[in-house]
Amino acid sequence: MAEHLRIELDDHRFHSPRLGRPVLVFEVTSKVTDDLFLLVPRRRIVAILNGILARAQQKTADFDFDLYGYYFLSNHLHLLIGVEELVDKSLVLEWVNREIARRINKYHGRSGQLLIPNHAIQVTTEAHALERLRYLMGQATAQLKSRHPADDVFACSNPAHLRGEAPAGVFVHANGVEEQLTVRIDRLPGLGGLTPKAHRALMWQLADDIAAEHRPRRKKAGLPVPDPEAARHVDPWTRPKERDRSPAPVVHGPPEHHAQWHEVHAALREAYTEAHIAYWQWLADPTLPLIPFPPGTIPPSHARKALALGPRAG
């Protein structure tokens, strides 16, 4: 029961420049079901995805979170976020993934599950947070879909980081009214003291390094300079030719933080399993006692392995 236990390392919090409070930083990855290219960067899809994130940022009465960076490739997404508590991460991701599924399914005329939550990995140092932002910024460049992160056409935070352009989107309300919104990109912990000019220079340095890193790969493969616009015309019902993915680490941090995570997880596992059993027994019989879940975890009602979004599409 504890094999999908979500935990946090509470002593690895960072000061949020926007919130002015300590936050936990996570890199989140969610895959499109069957690896289909349903998030292909057609202009309307890009607007929908940006609009959902912008609307999520408006819902501060329900949750508030930092958004340091994001990238929607055709068959998966990456978010780099900061939250005050573990349960806040769960609530944000459930709302965002649900709204993406509703709107992208409607766009494609399909039904069923769209996104499969893959993993949310805590980032435990400011240096690793910057490294993860660099990783997000270089998604299309690393796949040789663009020459430079500044050229990307996918829904992503690169325009804000590199040009100061807030990504524009549209959110369609239940009454059919379309609201034009922009996504706010927050400063990473540790970068709040930089001037706008210095921050922009740092982001360009990251982007230029990404382009320089992958240019030799493209030339060695004998590929021409990629046309980013070509990504818009990919058939959304296709899949990638290769699906090799490296195993996800338990945290993004130095080796000692990996060891710490395993120690904490082992200590919490037994207590969580006991509380988990009591929780499900209580659902069947509310007269039975509940056992508190250990600190640094969230109960199974908020730790779903996958969102219940209806039957899986064939």
Coordinates of N, CA and C in Angstrom, one line a residue, residues 13-115:
R13 N 13.4 23.2 2.1 CA 12.5 24.2 1.6 C 13.4 25.4 1.2
F14 N 12.8 26.2 0.3 CA 13.5 27.4 -0.2 C 12.6 28.6 -0.1
H15 N 13.2 29.8 0.0 CA 12.4 31.0 0.1 C 11.9 31.4 -1.3
S16 N 10.6 31.6 -1.4 CA 9.9 32.0 -2.6 C 10.0 33.5 -2.7
P17 N 10.7 34.0 -3.8 CA 10.7 35.5 -4.0 C 9.4 36.1 -4.1
R18 N 8.4 35.4 -4.7 CA 7.1 36.0 -4.9 C 6.2 35.9 -3.6
L19 N 6.2 34.7 -3.0 CA 5.3 34.5 -1.8 C 6.0 35.0 -0.6
G20 N 7.3 35.1 -0.5 CA 8.0 35.5 0.7 C 7.9 34.5 1.8
R21 N 7.6 33.2 1.4 CA 7.6 32.1 2.4 C 8.3 30.9 1.9
P22 N 8.7 30.0 2.8 CA 9.4 28.8 2.3 C 8.4 27.9 1.5
V23 N 9.0 27.3 0.5 CA 8.2 26.4 -0.4 C 9.0 25.1 -0.7
L24 N 8.3 24.1 -1.1 CA 8.9 22.9 -1.6 C 8.9 23.0 -3.1
V25 N 9.9 22.6 -3.8 CA 10.1 22.7 -5.2 C 10.0 21.3 -5.8
F26 N 9.2 21.2 -6.8 CA 9.0 19.9 -7.5 C 9.1 20.1 -9.0
E27 N 9.7 19.1 -9.7 CA 9.5 18.9 -11.1 C 8.5 17.8 -11.4
V28 N 7.5 18.2 -12.1 CA 6.4 17.3 -12.4 C 6.4 16.8 -13.9
T29 N 6.2 15.6 -14.1 CA 6.1 15.1 -15.5 C 4.8 14.3 -15.6
S30 N 4.0 14.5 -16.7 CA 2.8 13.7 -17.0 C 2.9 13.4 -18.4
K31 N 2.6 12.1 -18.7 CA 2.6 11.6 -20.1 C 1.2 11.5 -20.7
V32 N 1.1 11.7 -22.0 CA -0.1 11.5 -22.7 C -0.4 10.0 -22.9
T33 N -1.6 9.6 -22.7 CA -1.9 8.2 -22.8 C -1.5 7.6 -24.1
D34 N -0.9 6.4 -24.1 CA -0.4 5.7 -25.3 C 0.6 6.5 -26.0
D35 N 1.2 7.5 -25.4 CA 2.3 8.3 -26.0 C 1.8 9.0 -27.3
L36 N 0.5 9.3 -27.4 CA 0.0 10.0 -28.6 C 0.4 11.4 -28.6
F37 N 0.5 12.0 -29.7 CA 1.0 13.4 -29.8 C -0.2 14.4 -29.7
L38 N -1.0 14.2 -28.7 CA -2.3 15.0 -28.6 C -2.0 16.4 -28.1
L39 N -0.8 16.7 -27.7 CA -0.4 18.1 -27.3 C 0.4 18.8 -28.4
V40 N 0.2 18.3 -29.6 CA 1.0 18.9 -30.8 C 0.7 20.4 -30.8
P41 N 1.8 21.2 -31.0 CA 1.7 22.6 -30.8 C 1.0 23.4 -31.9
R42 N -0.2 23.0 -32.2 CA -1.1 23.8 -33.1 C -1.4 25.1 -32.3
R43 N -1.7 26.2 -32.9 CA -1.8 27.5 -32.2 C -2.9 27.4 -31.2
R44 N -4.0 26.8 -31.6 CA -5.2 26.7 -30.6 C -4.8 25.9 -29.4
I45 N -4.1 24.8 -29.6 CA -3.7 23.9 -28.5 C -2.7 24.7 -27.6
V46 N -1.8 25.4 -28.1 CA -0.9 26.2 -27.3 C -1.6 27.2 -26.5
A47 N -2.6 27.9 -27.1 CA -3.4 28.9 -26.4 C -4.2 28.2 -25.3
I48 N -4.8 27.0 -25.5 CA -5.5 26.3 -24.5 C -4.6 25.9 -23.3
L49 N -3.5 25.4 -23.6 CA -2.6 25.0 -22.5 C -2.1 26.2 -21.7
N50 N -1.7 27.2 -22.4 CA -1.3 28.4 -21.6 C -2.4 29.0 -20.8
G51 N -3.6 28.9 -21.4 CA -4.8 29.5 -20.7 C -5.1 28.7 -19.4
I52 N -5.0 27.4 -19.5 CA -5.2 26.6 -18.3 C -4.3 26.9 -17.1
L53 N -3.0 27.1 -17.4 CA -2.0 27.4 -16.4 C -2.3 28.8 -15.9
A54 N -2.7 29.7 -16.7 CA -3.0 31.1 -16.3 C -4.2 31.1 -15.4
R55 N -5.2 30.3 -15.8 CA -6.4 30.2 -14.9 C -6.1 29.6 -13.6
A56 N -5.3 28.6 -13.6 CA -4.9 28.0 -12.3 C -4.2 29.0 -11.4
Q57 N -3.4 29.9 -12.0 CA -2.8 31.0 -11.2 C -3.8 31.9 -10.6
Q58 N -5.0 32.1 -11.2 CA -6.0 33.0 -10.7 C -6.7 32.4 -9.5
K59 N -6.7 31.0 -9.4 CA -7.5 30.4 -8.4 C -6.8 30.3 -7.1
T60 N -6.3 31.5 -6.6 CA -5.5 31.5 -5.4 C -6.4 31.2 -4.1
A61 N -7.7 31.3 -4.3 CA -8.6 31.0 -3.1 C -8.5 29.5 -2.9
D62 N -8.3 28.7 -3.9 CA -8.2 27.3 -3.8 C -6.8 26.8 -3.5
F63 N -5.8 27.4 -4.2 CA -4.4 27.0 -4.0 C -3.6 28.1 -4.5
D64 N -2.4 28.3 -4.0 CA -1.4 29.2 -4.6 C -0.1 28.5 -4.8
F65 N 0.5 28.8 -5.9 CA 1.7 28.0 -6.2 C 2.6 28.9 -7.0
D66 N 3.9 28.7 -7.0 CA 4.9 29.3 -7.9 C 5.0 28.4 -9.1
L67 N 5.1 29.1 -10.3 CA 5.4 28.4 -11.5 C 6.7 29.0 -12.1
Y68 N 7.7 28.2 -12.0 CA 9.1 28.6 -12.4 C 9.4 28.4 -13.9
G69 N 8.7 27.3 -14.4 CA 8.9 27.0 -15.8 C 8.0 25.9 -16.2
Y70 N 7.8 25.7 -17.5 CA 6.9 24.6 -18.0 C 7.3 24.4 -19.4
Y71 N 6.9 23.2 -19.9 CA 7.1 22.8 -21.3 C 6.2 21.7 -21.6
F72 N 5.4 21.9 -22.7 CA 4.4 20.9 -23.2 C 5.0 20.4 -24.5
L73 N 5.6 19.2 -24.5 CA 5.9 18.6 -25.7 C 4.6 17.8 -26.2
S74 N 4.7 17.3 -27.4 CA 3.5 16.7 -28.0 C 2.9 15.6 -27.2
N75 N 3.8 14.8 -26.5 CA 3.2 13.6 -25.8 C 3.5 13.6 -24.3
H76 N 4.0 14.7 -23.8 CA 4.1 14.8 -22.3 C 4.4 16.2 -21.9
L77 N 4.3 16.5 -20.6 CA 4.5 17.8 -20.1 C 5.4 17.8 -18.9
H78 N 6.1 19.0 -18.7 CA 6.9 19.2 -17.6 C 6.5 20.5 -16.9
L79 N 6.4 20.5 -15.6 CA 6.2 21.7 -14.8 C 7.2 21.8 -13.7
L80 N 7.7 23.0 -13.4 CA 8.6 23.2 -12.3 C 7.9 24.2 -11.4
I81 N 7.4 23.7 -10.2 CA 6.5 24.4 -9.4 C 7.0 24.5 -7.9
G82 N 6.5 25.5 -7.2 CA 6.8 25.6 -5.8 C 5.5 25.7 -5.0
V83 N 5.4 24.8 -4.0 CA 4.2 24.8 -3.2 C 4.5 24.8 -1.7
E84 N 3.6 25.3 -0.9 CA 3.9 25.4 0.6 C 3.7 24.0 1.2
E85 N 2.8 23.2 0.8 CA 2.6 21.8 1.4 C 2.4 20.8 0.3
L86 N 2.7 19.5 0.6 CA 2.6 18.4 -0.3 C 1.2 18.3 -0.9
V87 N 0.2 18.5 0.0 CA -1.2 18.4 -0.5 C -1.5 19.5 -1.5
D88 N -0.9 20.7 -1.4 CA -1.1 21.7 -2.4 C -0.7 21.3 -3.8
K89 N 0.4 20.6 -3.8 CA 0.9 20.0 -5.1 C -0.1 19.1 -5.7
S90 N -0.7 18.2 -4.9 CA -1.7 17.3 -5.4 C -2.9 18.0 -5.9
L91 N -3.4 19.0 -5.2 CA -4.6 19.8 -5.6 C -4.3 20.5 -6.9
V92 N -3.2 21.2 -7.0 CA -2.8 21.9 -8.3 C -2.8 21.0 -9.5
L93 N -2.1 19.9 -9.3 CA -1.9 19.0 -10.4 C -3.2 18.3 -10.8
E94 N -4.0 18.0 -9.9 CA -5.3 17.4 -10.2 C -6.2 18.3 -11.0
W95 N -6.2 19.6 -10.6 CA -7.0 20.6 -11.3 C -6.4 20.8 -12.7
V96 N -5.1 21.0 -12.8 CA -4.5 21.3 -14.1 C -4.7 20.2 -15.1
N97 N -4.4 18.9 -14.6 CA -4.5 17.8 -15.5 C -5.9 17.5 -15.9
R98 N -6.8 17.7 -15.0 CA -8.3 17.5 -15.4 C -8.7 18.5 -16.4
E99 N -8.3 19.8 -16.3 CA -8.8 20.8 -17.2 C -8.1 20.6 -18.6
I100 N -6.8 20.2 -18.6 CA -6.1 19.8 -19.8 C -6.9 18.7 -20.5
A101 N -7.2 17.6 -19.8 CA -7.9 16.5 -20.4 C -9.2 16.9 -21.0
R102 N -10.0 17.7 -20.3 CA -11.3 18.1 -20.8 C -11.2 18.9 -22.1
R103 N -10.3 19.8 -22.1 CA -10.2 20.8 -23.3 C -9.5 20.2 -24.5
I104 N -8.5 19.4 -24.2 CA -7.7 18.8 -25.3 C -8.5 17.6 -25.9
N105 N -9.2 16.9 -25.1 CA -10.1 15.8 -25.6 C -11.2 16.5 -26.5
K106 N -11.8 17.6 -26.0 CA -12.8 18.2 -26.8 C -12.3 18.7 -28.2
Y107 N -11.1 19.2 -28.1 CA -10.4 19.7 -29.4 C -10.3 18.6 -30.4
H108 N -9.9 17.4 -29.9 CA -9.6 16.3 -30.8 C -10.8 15.4 -31.0
G109 N -12.0 15.7 -30.3 CA -13.2 14.9 -30.5 C -13.0 13.5 -29.9
R110 N -12.3 13.4 -28.8 CA -12.1 12.1 -28.2 C -12.6 12.1 -26.7
S111 N -12.6 11.0 -26.1 CA -13.0 10.9 -24.7 C -12.0 9.9 -24.0
G112 N -12.1 9.9 -22.7 CA -11.2 9.0 -21.9 C -10.0 9.7 -21.3
Q113 N -9.2 8.9 -20.7 CA -8.0 9.5 -20.0 C -7.1 10.1 -21.0
L114 N -6.6 11.3 -20.7 CA -5.6 12.0 -21.6 C -4.2 12.0 -21.0
L115 N -4.1 12.3 -19.7 CA -2.8 12.4 -19.1 C -2.6 11.3 -18.0

